[in-house]
mmCIF file of C-alpha atoms in Angstrom:
data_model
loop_
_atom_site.group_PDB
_atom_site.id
_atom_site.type_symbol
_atom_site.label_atom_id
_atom_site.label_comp_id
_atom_site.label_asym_id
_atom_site.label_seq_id
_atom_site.Cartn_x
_atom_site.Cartn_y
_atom_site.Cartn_z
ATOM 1 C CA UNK A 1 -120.646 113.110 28.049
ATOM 2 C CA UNK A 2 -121.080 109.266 27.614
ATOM 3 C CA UNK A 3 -118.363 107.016 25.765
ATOM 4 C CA UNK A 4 -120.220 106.921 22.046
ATOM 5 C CA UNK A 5 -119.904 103.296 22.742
ATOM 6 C CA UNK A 6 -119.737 102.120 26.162
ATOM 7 C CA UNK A 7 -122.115 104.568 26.916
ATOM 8 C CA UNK A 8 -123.566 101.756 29.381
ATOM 9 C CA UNK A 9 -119.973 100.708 30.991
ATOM 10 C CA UNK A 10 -116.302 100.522 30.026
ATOM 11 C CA UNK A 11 -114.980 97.501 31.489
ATOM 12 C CA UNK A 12 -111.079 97.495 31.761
ATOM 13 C CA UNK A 13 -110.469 93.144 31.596
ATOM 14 C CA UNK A 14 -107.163 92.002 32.847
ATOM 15 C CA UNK A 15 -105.381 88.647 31.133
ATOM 16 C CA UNK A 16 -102.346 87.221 30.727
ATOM 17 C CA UNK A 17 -100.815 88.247 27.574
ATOM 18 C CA UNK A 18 -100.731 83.707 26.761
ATOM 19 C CA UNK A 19 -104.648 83.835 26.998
ATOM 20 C CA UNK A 20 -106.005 83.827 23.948
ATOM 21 C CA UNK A 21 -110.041 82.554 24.961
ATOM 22 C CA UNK A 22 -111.022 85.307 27.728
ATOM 23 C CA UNK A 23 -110.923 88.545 25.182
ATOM 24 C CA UNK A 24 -113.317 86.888 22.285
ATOM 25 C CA UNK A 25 -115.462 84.879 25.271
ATOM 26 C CA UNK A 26 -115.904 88.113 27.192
ATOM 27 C CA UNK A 27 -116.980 90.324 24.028
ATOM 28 C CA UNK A 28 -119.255 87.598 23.041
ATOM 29 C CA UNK A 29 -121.359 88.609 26.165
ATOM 30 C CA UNK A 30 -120.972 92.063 25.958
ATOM 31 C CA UNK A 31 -124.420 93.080 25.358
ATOM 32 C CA UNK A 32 -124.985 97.059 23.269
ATOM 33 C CA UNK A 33 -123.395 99.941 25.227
ATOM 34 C CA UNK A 34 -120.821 98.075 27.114
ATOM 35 C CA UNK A 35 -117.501 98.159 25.785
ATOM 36 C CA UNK A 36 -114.147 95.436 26.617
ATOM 37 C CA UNK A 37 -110.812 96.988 26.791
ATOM 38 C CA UNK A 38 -108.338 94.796 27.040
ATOM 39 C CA UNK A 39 -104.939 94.901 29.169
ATOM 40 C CA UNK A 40 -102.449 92.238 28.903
ATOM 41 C CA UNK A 41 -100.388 91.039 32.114
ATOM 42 C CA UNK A 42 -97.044 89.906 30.464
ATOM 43 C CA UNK A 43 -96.599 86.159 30.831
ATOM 44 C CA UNK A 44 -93.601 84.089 29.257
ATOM 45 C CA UNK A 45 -95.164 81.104 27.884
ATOM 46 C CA UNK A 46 -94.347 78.961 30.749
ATOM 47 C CA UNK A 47 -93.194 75.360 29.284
ATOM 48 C CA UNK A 48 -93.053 71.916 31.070
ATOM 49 C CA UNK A 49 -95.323 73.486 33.912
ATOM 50 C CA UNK A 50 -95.443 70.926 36.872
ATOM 51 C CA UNK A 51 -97.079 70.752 40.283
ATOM 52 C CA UNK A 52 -93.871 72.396 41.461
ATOM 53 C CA UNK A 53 -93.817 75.272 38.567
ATOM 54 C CA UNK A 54 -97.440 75.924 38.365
ATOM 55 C CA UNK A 55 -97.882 78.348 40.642
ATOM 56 C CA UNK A 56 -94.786 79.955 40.645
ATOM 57 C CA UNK A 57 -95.479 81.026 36.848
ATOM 58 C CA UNK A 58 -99.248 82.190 38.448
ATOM 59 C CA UNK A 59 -97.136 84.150 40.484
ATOM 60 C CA UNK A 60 -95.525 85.896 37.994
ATOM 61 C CA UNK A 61 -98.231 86.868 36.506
ATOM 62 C CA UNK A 62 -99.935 87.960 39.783
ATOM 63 C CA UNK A 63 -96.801 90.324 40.387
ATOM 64 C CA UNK A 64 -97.267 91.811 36.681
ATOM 65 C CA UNK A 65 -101.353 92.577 37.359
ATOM 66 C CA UNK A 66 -100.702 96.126 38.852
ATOM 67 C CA UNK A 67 -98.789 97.264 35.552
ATOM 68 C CA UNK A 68 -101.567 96.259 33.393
ATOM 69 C CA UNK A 69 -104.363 97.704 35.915
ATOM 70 C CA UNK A 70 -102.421 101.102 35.856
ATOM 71 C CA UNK A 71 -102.387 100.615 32.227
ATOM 72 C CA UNK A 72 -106.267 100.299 31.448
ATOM 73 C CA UNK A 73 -106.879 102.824 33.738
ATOM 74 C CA UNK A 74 -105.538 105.746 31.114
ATOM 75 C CA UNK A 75 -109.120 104.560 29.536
ATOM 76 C CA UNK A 76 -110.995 105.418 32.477
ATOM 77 C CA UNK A 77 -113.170 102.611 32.750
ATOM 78 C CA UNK A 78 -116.243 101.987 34.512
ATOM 79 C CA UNK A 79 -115.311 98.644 36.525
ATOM 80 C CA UNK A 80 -112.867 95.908 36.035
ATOM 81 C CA UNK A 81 -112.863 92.427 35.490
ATOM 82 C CA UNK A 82 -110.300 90.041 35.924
ATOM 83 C CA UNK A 83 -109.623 87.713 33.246
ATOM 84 C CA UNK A 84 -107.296 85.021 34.974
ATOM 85 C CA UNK A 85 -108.552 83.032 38.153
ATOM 86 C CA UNK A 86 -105.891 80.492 39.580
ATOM 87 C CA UNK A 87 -104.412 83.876 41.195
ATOM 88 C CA UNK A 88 -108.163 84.641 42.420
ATOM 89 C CA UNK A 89 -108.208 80.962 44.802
ATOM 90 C CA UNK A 90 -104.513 81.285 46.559
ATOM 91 C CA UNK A 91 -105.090 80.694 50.002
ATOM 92 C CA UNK A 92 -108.305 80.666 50.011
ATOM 93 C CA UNK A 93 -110.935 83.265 50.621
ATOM 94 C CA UNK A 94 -108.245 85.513 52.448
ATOM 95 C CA UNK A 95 -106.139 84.945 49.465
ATOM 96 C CA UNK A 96 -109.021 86.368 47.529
ATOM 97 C CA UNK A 97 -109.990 89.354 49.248
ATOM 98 C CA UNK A 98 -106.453 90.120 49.720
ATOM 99 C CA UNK A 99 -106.055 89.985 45.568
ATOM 100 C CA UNK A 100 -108.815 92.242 45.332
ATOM 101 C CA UNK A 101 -108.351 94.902 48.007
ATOM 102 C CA UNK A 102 -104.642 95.582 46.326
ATOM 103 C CA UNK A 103 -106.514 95.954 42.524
ATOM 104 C CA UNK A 104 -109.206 98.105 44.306
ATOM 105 C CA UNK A 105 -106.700 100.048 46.492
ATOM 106 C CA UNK A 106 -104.725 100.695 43.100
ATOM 107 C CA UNK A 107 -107.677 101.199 40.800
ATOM 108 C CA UNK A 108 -110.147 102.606 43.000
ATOM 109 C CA UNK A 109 -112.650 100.641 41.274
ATOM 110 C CA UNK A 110 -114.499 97.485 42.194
ATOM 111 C CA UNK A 111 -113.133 94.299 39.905
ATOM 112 C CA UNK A 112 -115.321 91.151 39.788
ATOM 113 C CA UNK A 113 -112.755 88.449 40.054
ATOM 114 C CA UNK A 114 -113.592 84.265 38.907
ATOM 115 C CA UNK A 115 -113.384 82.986 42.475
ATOM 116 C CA UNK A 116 -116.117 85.476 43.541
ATOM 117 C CA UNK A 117 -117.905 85.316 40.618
ATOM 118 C CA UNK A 118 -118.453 81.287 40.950
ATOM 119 C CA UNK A 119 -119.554 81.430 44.238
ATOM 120 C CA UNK A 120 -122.076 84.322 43.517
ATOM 121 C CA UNK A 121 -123.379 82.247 40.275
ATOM 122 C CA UNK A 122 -123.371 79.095 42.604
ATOM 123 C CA UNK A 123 -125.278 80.562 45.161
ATOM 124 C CA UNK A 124 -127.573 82.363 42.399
ATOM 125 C CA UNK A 125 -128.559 78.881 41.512
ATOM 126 C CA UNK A 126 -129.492 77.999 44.949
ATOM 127 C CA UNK A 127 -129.443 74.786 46.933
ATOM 128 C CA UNK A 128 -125.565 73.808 45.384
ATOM 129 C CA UNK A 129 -123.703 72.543 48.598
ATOM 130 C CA UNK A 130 -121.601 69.544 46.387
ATOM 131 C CA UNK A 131 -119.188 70.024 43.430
ATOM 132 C CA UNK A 132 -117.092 68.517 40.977
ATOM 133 C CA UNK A 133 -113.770 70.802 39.335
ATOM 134 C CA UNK A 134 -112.556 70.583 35.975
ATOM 135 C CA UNK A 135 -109.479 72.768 35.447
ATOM 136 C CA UNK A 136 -106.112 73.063 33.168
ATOM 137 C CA UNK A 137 -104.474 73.264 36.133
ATOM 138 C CA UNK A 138 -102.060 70.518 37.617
ATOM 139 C CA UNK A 139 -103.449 68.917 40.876
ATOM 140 C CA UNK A 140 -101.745 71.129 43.857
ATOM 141 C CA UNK A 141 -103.166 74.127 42.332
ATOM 142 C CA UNK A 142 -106.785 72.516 42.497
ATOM 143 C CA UNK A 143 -106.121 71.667 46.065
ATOM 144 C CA UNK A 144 -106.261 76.089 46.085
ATOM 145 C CA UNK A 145 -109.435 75.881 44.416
ATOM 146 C CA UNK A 146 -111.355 73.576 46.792
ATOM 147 C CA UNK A 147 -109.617 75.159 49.623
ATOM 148 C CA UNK A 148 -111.607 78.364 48.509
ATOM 149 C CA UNK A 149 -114.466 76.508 47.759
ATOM 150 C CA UNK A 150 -114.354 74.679 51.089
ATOM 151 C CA UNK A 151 -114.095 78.453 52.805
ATOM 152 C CA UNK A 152 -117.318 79.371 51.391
ATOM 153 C CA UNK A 153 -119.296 76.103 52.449
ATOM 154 C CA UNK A 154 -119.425 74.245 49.651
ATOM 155 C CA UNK A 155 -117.724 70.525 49.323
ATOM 156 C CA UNK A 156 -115.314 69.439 46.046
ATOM 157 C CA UNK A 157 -116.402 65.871 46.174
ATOM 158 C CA UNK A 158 -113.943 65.294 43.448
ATOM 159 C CA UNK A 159 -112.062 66.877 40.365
ATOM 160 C CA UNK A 160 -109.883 66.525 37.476
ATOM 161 C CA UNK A 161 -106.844 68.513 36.989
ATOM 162 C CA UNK A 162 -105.730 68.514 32.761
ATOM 163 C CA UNK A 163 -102.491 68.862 33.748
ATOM 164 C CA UNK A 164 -101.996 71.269 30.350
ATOM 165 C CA UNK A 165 -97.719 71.791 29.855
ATOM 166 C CA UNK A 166 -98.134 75.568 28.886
ATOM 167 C CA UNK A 167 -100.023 78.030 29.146
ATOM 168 C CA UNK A 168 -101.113 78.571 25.454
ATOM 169 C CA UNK A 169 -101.960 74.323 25.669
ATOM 170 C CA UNK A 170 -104.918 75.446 27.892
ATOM 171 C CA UNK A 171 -106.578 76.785 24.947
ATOM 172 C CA UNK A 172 -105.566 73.985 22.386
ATOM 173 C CA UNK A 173 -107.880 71.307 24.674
ATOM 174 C CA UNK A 174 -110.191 69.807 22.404
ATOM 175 C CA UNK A 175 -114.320 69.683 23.322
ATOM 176 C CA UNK A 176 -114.178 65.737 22.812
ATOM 177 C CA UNK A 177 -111.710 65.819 26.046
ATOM 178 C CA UNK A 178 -113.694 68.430 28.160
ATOM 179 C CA UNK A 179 -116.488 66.573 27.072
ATOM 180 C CA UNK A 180 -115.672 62.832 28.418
ATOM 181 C CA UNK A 181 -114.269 64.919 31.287
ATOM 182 C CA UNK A 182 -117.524 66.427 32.259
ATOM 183 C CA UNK A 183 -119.270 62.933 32.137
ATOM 184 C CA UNK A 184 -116.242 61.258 34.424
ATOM 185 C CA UNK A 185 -117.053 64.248 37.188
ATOM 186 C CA UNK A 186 -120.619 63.886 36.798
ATOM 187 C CA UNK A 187 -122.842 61.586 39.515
ATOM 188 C CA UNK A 188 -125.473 61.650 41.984
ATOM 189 C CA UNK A 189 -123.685 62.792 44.542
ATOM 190 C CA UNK A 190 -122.544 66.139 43.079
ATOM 191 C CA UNK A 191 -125.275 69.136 42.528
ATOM 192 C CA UNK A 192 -122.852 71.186 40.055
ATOM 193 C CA UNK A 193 -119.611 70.958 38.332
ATOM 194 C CA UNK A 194 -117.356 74.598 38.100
ATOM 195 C CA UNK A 195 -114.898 75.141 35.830
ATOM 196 C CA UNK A 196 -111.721 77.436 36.320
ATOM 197 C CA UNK A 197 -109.055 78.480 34.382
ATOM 198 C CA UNK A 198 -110.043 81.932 32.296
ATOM 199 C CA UNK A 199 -107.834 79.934 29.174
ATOM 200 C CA UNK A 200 -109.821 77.003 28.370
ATOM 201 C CA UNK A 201 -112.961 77.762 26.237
ATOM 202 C CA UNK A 202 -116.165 76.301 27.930
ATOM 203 C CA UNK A 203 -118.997 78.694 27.740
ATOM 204 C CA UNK A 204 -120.903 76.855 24.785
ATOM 205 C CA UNK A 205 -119.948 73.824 26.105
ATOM 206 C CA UNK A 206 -120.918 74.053 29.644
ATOM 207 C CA UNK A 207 -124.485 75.640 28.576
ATOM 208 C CA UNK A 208 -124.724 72.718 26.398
ATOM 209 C CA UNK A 209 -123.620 70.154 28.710
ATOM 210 C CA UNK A 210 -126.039 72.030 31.386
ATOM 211 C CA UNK A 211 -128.832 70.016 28.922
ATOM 212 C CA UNK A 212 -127.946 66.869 29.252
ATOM 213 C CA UNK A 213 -126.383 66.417 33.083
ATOM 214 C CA UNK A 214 -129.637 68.014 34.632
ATOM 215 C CA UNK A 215 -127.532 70.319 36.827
ATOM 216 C CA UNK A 216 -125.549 73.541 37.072
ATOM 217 C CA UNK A 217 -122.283 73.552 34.385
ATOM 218 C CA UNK A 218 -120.616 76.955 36.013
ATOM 219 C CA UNK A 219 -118.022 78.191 33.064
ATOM 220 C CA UNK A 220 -115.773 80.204 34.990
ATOM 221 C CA UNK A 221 -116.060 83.157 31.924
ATOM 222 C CA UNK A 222 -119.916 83.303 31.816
ATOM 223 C CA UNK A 223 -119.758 84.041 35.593
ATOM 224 C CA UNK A 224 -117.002 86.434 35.945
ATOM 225 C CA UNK A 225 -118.576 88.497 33.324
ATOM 226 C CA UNK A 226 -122.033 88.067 34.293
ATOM 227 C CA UNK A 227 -121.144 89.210 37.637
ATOM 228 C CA UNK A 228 -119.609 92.459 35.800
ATOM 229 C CA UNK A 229 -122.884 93.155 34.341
ATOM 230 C CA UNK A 230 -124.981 92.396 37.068
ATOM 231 C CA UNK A 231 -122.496 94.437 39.632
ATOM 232 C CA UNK A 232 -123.389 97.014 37.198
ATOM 233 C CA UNK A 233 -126.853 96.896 37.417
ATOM 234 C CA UNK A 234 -127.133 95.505 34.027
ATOM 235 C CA UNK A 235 -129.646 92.656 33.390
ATOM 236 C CA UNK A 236 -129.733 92.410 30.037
ATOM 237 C CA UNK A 237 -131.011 88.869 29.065
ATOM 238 C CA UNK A 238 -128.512 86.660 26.357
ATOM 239 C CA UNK A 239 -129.379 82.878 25.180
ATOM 240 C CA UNK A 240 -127.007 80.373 24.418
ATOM 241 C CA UNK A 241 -124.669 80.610 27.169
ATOM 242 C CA UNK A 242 -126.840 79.235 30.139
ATOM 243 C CA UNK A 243 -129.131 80.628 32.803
ATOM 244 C CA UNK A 244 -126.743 82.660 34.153
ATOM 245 C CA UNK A 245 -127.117 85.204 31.185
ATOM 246 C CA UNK A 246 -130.819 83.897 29.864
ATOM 247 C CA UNK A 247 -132.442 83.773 33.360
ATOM 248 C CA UNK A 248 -130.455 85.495 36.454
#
């Protein structure tokens, strides 16, 4: 018999235990019969992060993600989805499929993972070769998120690294900053802008902003949980949050 209420899917999502945007941004997408259950990776509240600290601390949190996948799995979901991404662009597209081969190889389910996910809505879009970043992240760990980029043809042309000082500081970013930060990455010679980092709350915004740029505003959420859906053979249609969920 079918879950009474993820009689659709049961999506197991995977998040630091500091992230405090991916749990109400997911279950705003999650259309009738598809349920969110949500397993927290422990993560200290990493203070004073630096270029030096930032991805040890996205270590640590990689090295907890096995504990909280053989939690959610006592729910026996459907698929999982992995609600953190700078661990999902370490060394690049081998970095990548490595991460997801061990969650697969433990799970023994597919995940849809942000790094993926981007490049899937990217390519969805069609004719995107050019990008701009936006991320919370300090600048050496956006250097591992145009080296992924870079591995799957596409070209960071440039990108701005918010440089948050914690991890719960992601989510405390204002719109008015993401805002005048999307209109310093924007230009001619860019055909989309991505943004990473699971923590910072952009899916309104970047469907928004899609309006008024004229081009592709990829929120790292909308696309790792789009991908879910459509990995699932759901198509389900939802405004509001871009073409990705109104169109693809």
């Amino acid at each position: 018999m079918p879950d009474a209420q993820g009689w659709r899917a049961k999506f197991g999502v995977l998040g630091p235990s500091t992230n405090t945007i991916v749990q109400p941004d997911f279950d705003a997408l999650r259309p009738r019969g598809v349920t969110n259950h949500y397993s927290r990776i422990f993560t200290p509240n990493a203070q004073a992060i630096s270029n030096e600290s930032f991805r040890a601390g996205a270590e640590v949190i990689a090295g907890n993600t096995l504990d909280a996948v053989r939690s959610v799995m006592t729910c026996k979901p459907d698929h999982l989805v992995m609600g953190m991404s700078a661990v999902t662009f370490f060394d690049g597209v081998k970095g990548a499929d490595r991460f997801v081969k061990q969650v697969e190889d433990e799970s023994g389910l597919r995940i849809s993972v942000g790094s993926h996910a981007c490049t899937a809505a990217l390519n969805r879009h069609g004719g995107i070769r050019r990008l701009a970043v936006l991320s919370p992240y300090w600048p050496s760990m956006n250097s591992e998120v145009s080296r992924y980029f870079g591995d799957m043809g596409f070209s960071v042309v440039r990108d701005v690294a918010l440089q948050c000082p914690s991890w719960i500081a992601i989510a405390e970013v204002t719109p008015e900053t993401l805002r005048n930060t999307l209109r310093e990455l924007d230009g001619d010679d860019i055909d989309a802008i991505v943004q990473v980092g699971t923590n910072l709350s952009m899916m309104r915004l970047a469907a928004a902003a899609e309006l008024w740029l004229g081009k592709p505003v990829i929120a790292i959420n909308t696309a790792t949980y789009w991908h879910a859906l459509r990995s699932n053979n759901i198509h389900d249609q939802m405004d509001g949050f871009g073409p990705l969920m109104a169109e693809f």
